[in-house]
């Protein structure tokens, strides 16, 4: 059974940093793009970042460019989202997802991913 699982969320003050991790099991991790989404209360799920299977290309939502960094460690079947200079509007449930293909494509489209985690809460507040 293919599964992904997030960790690393928490409460952080504005300007602070967090690193989210997503571990993968039961899936050919190397051959799939991996992504991060987030959803704040009352808002639609938003694509945050995506990384191709070989990590040669990364993509980011405009709202997080220059502050978030996606990376992956294929031998560990894990990918990461380093979040710096966090703002209150980054507060959301963050989800990792395994892509259907090796490339990201329209990375903000949830239908391009077929395995989802349960989410980890990130709260940015003073």
PDB file of C-alpha atoms in Angstrom:
ATOM      1  CA  UNK A   1       0.000   0.000   0.000  1.00  0.00           C
ATOM      2  CA  UNK A   2       1.377   3.339  -1.015  1.00  0.00           C
ATOM      3  CA  UNK A   3       1.552   5.849   1.838  1.00  0.00           C
ATOM      4  CA  UNK A   4       3.079   9.208   2.638  1.00  0.00           C
ATOM      5  CA  UNK A   5       3.277  10.775   6.063  1.00  0.00           C
ATOM      6  CA  UNK A   6       4.134  14.314   7.154  1.00  0.00           C
ATOM      7  CA  UNK A   7       5.886  15.554  10.274  1.00  0.00           C
ATOM      8  CA  UNK A   8       7.506  18.701  11.594  1.00  0.00           C
ATOM      9  CA  UNK A   9       4.603  21.084  11.995  1.00  0.00           C
ATOM     10  CA  UNK A  10       4.120  23.268  15.046  1.00  0.00           C
ATOM     11  CA  UNK A  11       3.732  26.744  16.439  1.00  0.00           C
ATOM     12  CA  UNK A  12       6.293  29.344  15.426  1.00  0.00           C
ATOM     13  CA  UNK A  13       6.560  33.114  15.729  1.00  0.00           C
ATOM     14  CA  UNK A  14       6.522  35.376  12.679  1.00  0.00           C
ATOM     15  CA  UNK A  15       9.929  35.414  11.057  1.00  0.00           C
ATOM     16  CA  UNK A  16      10.728  31.953  12.368  1.00  0.00           C
ATOM     17  CA  UNK A  17      11.480  28.706  10.526  1.00  0.00           C
ATOM     18  CA  UNK A  18      10.189  25.157  10.356  1.00  0.00           C
ATOM     19  CA  UNK A  19      11.178  22.126   8.318  1.00  0.00           C
ATOM     20  CA  UNK A  20       8.491  19.683   7.274  1.00  0.00           C
ATOM     21  CA  UNK A  21       9.345  16.127   6.334  1.00  0.00           C
ATOM     22  CA  UNK A  22       7.402  13.617   4.285  1.00  0.00           C
ATOM     23  CA  UNK A  23       8.321   9.960   4.387  1.00  0.00           C
ATOM     24  CA  UNK A  24       7.134   7.532   1.743  1.00  0.00           C
ATOM     25  CA  UNK A  25       6.475   3.822   1.843  1.00  0.00           C
ATOM     26  CA  UNK A  26       5.184   1.292  -0.636  1.00  0.00           C
ATOM     27  CA  UNK A  27       5.813   3.476  -3.670  1.00  0.00           C
ATOM     28  CA  UNK A  28       8.565   3.775  -6.239  1.00  0.00           C
ATOM     29  CA  UNK A  29       9.720   7.064  -4.728  1.00  0.00           C
ATOM     30  CA  UNK A  30      12.497   7.713  -7.241  1.00  0.00           C
ATOM     31  CA  UNK A  31      10.133   7.810 -10.203  1.00  0.00           C
ATOM     32  CA  UNK A  32       7.643  10.312  -8.876  1.00  0.00           C
ATOM     33  CA  UNK A  33       7.536  14.045  -8.414  1.00  0.00           C
ATOM     34  CA  UNK A  34       6.662  15.060  -4.863  1.00  0.00           C
ATOM     35  CA  UNK A  35       4.709  18.077  -3.736  1.00  0.00           C
ATOM     36  CA  UNK A  36       3.398  20.100  -0.832  1.00  0.00           C
ATOM     37  CA  UNK A  37      -0.031  21.662  -0.498  1.00  0.00           C
ATOM     38  CA  UNK A  38      -1.652  23.654   2.270  1.00  0.00           C
ATOM     39  CA  UNK A  39      -5.168  24.502   3.317  1.00  0.00           C
ATOM     40  CA  UNK A  40      -6.209  27.231   5.694  1.00  0.00           C
ATOM     41  CA  UNK A  41      -9.657  27.265   7.336  1.00  0.00           C
ATOM     42  CA  UNK A  42     -12.295  28.438   4.886  1.00  0.00           C
ATOM     43  CA  UNK A  43      -9.891  28.383   1.941  1.00  0.00           C
ATOM     44  CA  UNK A  44      -9.214  26.007  -0.919  1.00  0.00           C
ATOM     45  CA  UNK A  45      -6.226  23.678  -0.927  1.00  0.00           C
ATOM     46  CA  UNK A  46      -3.259  25.538  -2.393  1.00  0.00           C
ATOM     47  CA  UNK A  47      -0.246  24.065  -4.157  1.00  0.00           C
ATOM     48  CA  UNK A  48       2.921  25.263  -2.441  1.00  0.00           C
ATOM     49  CA  UNK A  49       5.864  23.500  -4.074  1.00  0.00           C
ATOM     50  CA  UNK A  50       6.879  20.553  -6.211  1.00  0.00           C
ATOM     51  CA  UNK A  51      10.140  18.771  -6.976  1.00  0.00           C
ATOM     52  CA  UNK A  52      10.792  16.441  -9.904  1.00  0.00           C
ATOM     53  CA  UNK A  53      11.885  12.856  -9.435  1.00  0.00           C
ATOM     54  CA  UNK A  54      15.596  13.625  -9.906  1.00  0.00           C
ATOM     55  CA  UNK A  55      15.424  16.943  -8.007  1.00  0.00           C
ATOM     56  CA  UNK A  56      16.636  18.852 -11.037  1.00  0.00           C
ATOM     57  CA  UNK A  57      13.607  21.141 -11.096  1.00  0.00           C
ATOM     58  CA  UNK A  58      11.596  22.779  -8.361  1.00  0.00           C
ATOM     59  CA  UNK A  59       8.483  24.896  -8.554  1.00  0.00           C
ATOM     60  CA  UNK A  60       6.938  27.281  -6.037  1.00  0.00           C
ATOM     61  CA  UNK A  61       3.781  29.263  -5.532  1.00  0.00           C
ATOM     62  CA  UNK A  62       4.407  32.995  -5.802  1.00  0.00           C
ATOM     63  CA  UNK A  63       3.364  33.434  -2.192  1.00  0.00           C
ATOM     64  CA  UNK A  64       6.303  31.354  -0.916  1.00  0.00           C
ATOM     65  CA  UNK A  65       9.064  32.022  -3.459  1.00  0.00           C
ATOM     66  CA  UNK A  66      12.290  33.048  -1.785  1.00  0.00           C
ATOM     67  CA  UNK A  67      11.096  31.819   1.622  1.00  0.00           C
ATOM     68  CA  UNK A  68      10.383  28.085   1.144  1.00  0.00           C
ATOM     69  CA  UNK A  69      12.703  25.418  -0.245  1.00  0.00           C
ATOM     70  CA  UNK A  70      11.681  21.948  -1.327  1.00  0.00           C
ATOM     71  CA  UNK A  71      14.227  19.143  -1.429  1.00  0.00           C
ATOM     72  CA  UNK A  72      14.375  15.362  -1.451  1.00  0.00           C
ATOM     73  CA  UNK A  73      16.583  12.488  -0.352  1.00  0.00           C
ATOM     74  CA  UNK A  74      15.786   9.558  -2.618  1.00  0.00           C
ATOM     75  CA  UNK A  75      17.687   6.864  -0.679  1.00  0.00           C
ATOM     76  CA  UNK A  76      15.685   7.847   2.418  1.00  0.00           C
ATOM     77  CA  UNK A  77      12.420   8.115   0.440  1.00  0.00           C
ATOM     78  CA  UNK A  78      11.851  11.445   2.113  1.00  0.00           C
ATOM     79  CA  UNK A  79      11.257  14.946   0.907  1.00  0.00           C
ATOM     80  CA  UNK A  80      11.319  18.183   2.812  1.00  0.00           C
ATOM     81  CA  UNK A  81       9.892  21.672   2.906  1.00  0.00           C
ATOM     82  CA  UNK A  82      12.159  24.201   4.587  1.00  0.00           C
ATOM     83  CA  UNK A  83      10.076  27.222   5.532  1.00  0.00           C
ATOM     84  CA  UNK A  84      11.863  30.432   6.497  1.00  0.00           C
ATOM     85  CA  UNK A  85      10.647  33.917   7.339  1.00  0.00           C
ATOM     86  CA  UNK A  86       7.228  32.526   8.156  1.00  0.00           C
ATOM     87  CA  UNK A  87       4.247  34.852   8.211  1.00  0.00           C
ATOM     88  CA  UNK A  88       0.840  34.568   9.894  1.00  0.00           C
ATOM     89  CA  UNK A  89      -0.782  33.943   6.513  1.00  0.00           C
ATOM     90  CA  UNK A  90       1.316  30.767   6.177  1.00  0.00           C
ATOM     91  CA  UNK A  91      -0.826  29.259   8.907  1.00  0.00           C
ATOM     92  CA  UNK A  92      -2.499  26.153   7.488  1.00  0.00           C
ATOM     93  CA  UNK A  93      -2.608  22.396   7.440  1.00  0.00           C
ATOM     94  CA  UNK A  94       0.246  21.241   5.215  1.00  0.00           C
ATOM     95  CA  UNK A  95      -0.063  18.083   3.126  1.00  0.00           C
ATOM     96  CA  UNK A  96       2.536  16.163   1.188  1.00  0.00           C
ATOM     97  CA  UNK A  97       1.592  14.319  -1.959  1.00  0.00           C
ATOM     98  CA  UNK A  98       3.164  11.894  -4.398  1.00  0.00           C
ATOM     99  CA  UNK A  99       2.846  12.835  -8.030  1.00  0.00           C
ATOM    100  CA  UNK A 100       1.441  10.532 -10.693  1.00  0.00           C
ATOM    101  CA  UNK A 101       4.428  11.251 -12.961  1.00  0.00           C
ATOM    102  CA  UNK A 102       8.150  12.012 -12.659  1.00  0.00           C
ATOM    103  CA  UNK A 103       7.550  15.641 -13.644  1.00  0.00           C
ATOM    104  CA  UNK A 104       5.535  18.307 -11.824  1.00  0.00           C
ATOM    105  CA  UNK A 105       3.425  19.637 -14.685  1.00  0.00           C
ATOM    106  CA  UNK A 106       0.752  21.962 -13.368  1.00  0.00           C
ATOM    107  CA  UNK A 107       2.005  21.384  -9.855  1.00  0.00           C
ATOM    108  CA  UNK A 108      -0.812  23.306  -8.197  1.00  0.00           C
ATOM    109  CA  UNK A 109      -3.435  20.916  -9.593  1.00  0.00           C
ATOM    110  CA  UNK A 110      -4.296  18.325  -6.909  1.00  0.00           C
ATOM    111  CA  UNK A 111      -5.388  15.812  -9.574  1.00  0.00           C
ATOM    112  CA  UNK A 112      -1.726  15.450 -10.602  1.00  0.00           C
ATOM    113  CA  UNK A 113      -1.078  13.645  -7.299  1.00  0.00           C
ATOM    114  CA  UNK A 114      -2.486  10.303  -6.275  1.00  0.00           C
ATOM    115  CA  UNK A 115      -1.169   9.660  -2.770  1.00  0.00           C
ATOM    116  CA  UNK A 116      -1.787  12.117   0.066  1.00  0.00           C
ATOM    117  CA  UNK A 117      -0.758  12.373   3.676  1.00  0.00           C
ATOM    118  CA  UNK A 118      -3.050  13.329   6.534  1.00  0.00           C
ATOM    119  CA  UNK A 119      -1.411  16.689   7.083  1.00  0.00           C
ATOM    120  CA  UNK A 120       0.620  18.502   9.705  1.00  0.00           C
ATOM    121  CA  UNK A 121      -0.503  21.782  11.264  1.00  0.00           C
ATOM    122  CA  UNK A 122       1.649  24.896  10.941  1.00  0.00           C
ATOM    123  CA  UNK A 123       0.650  27.898  13.027  1.00  0.00           C
ATOM    124  CA  UNK A 124       2.489  31.206  12.786  1.00  0.00           C
ATOM    125  CA  UNK A 125       1.554  33.522  15.611  1.00  0.00           C
ATOM    126  CA  UNK A 126       3.173  35.826  18.138  1.00  0.00           C
TER     127      UNK A 126
END
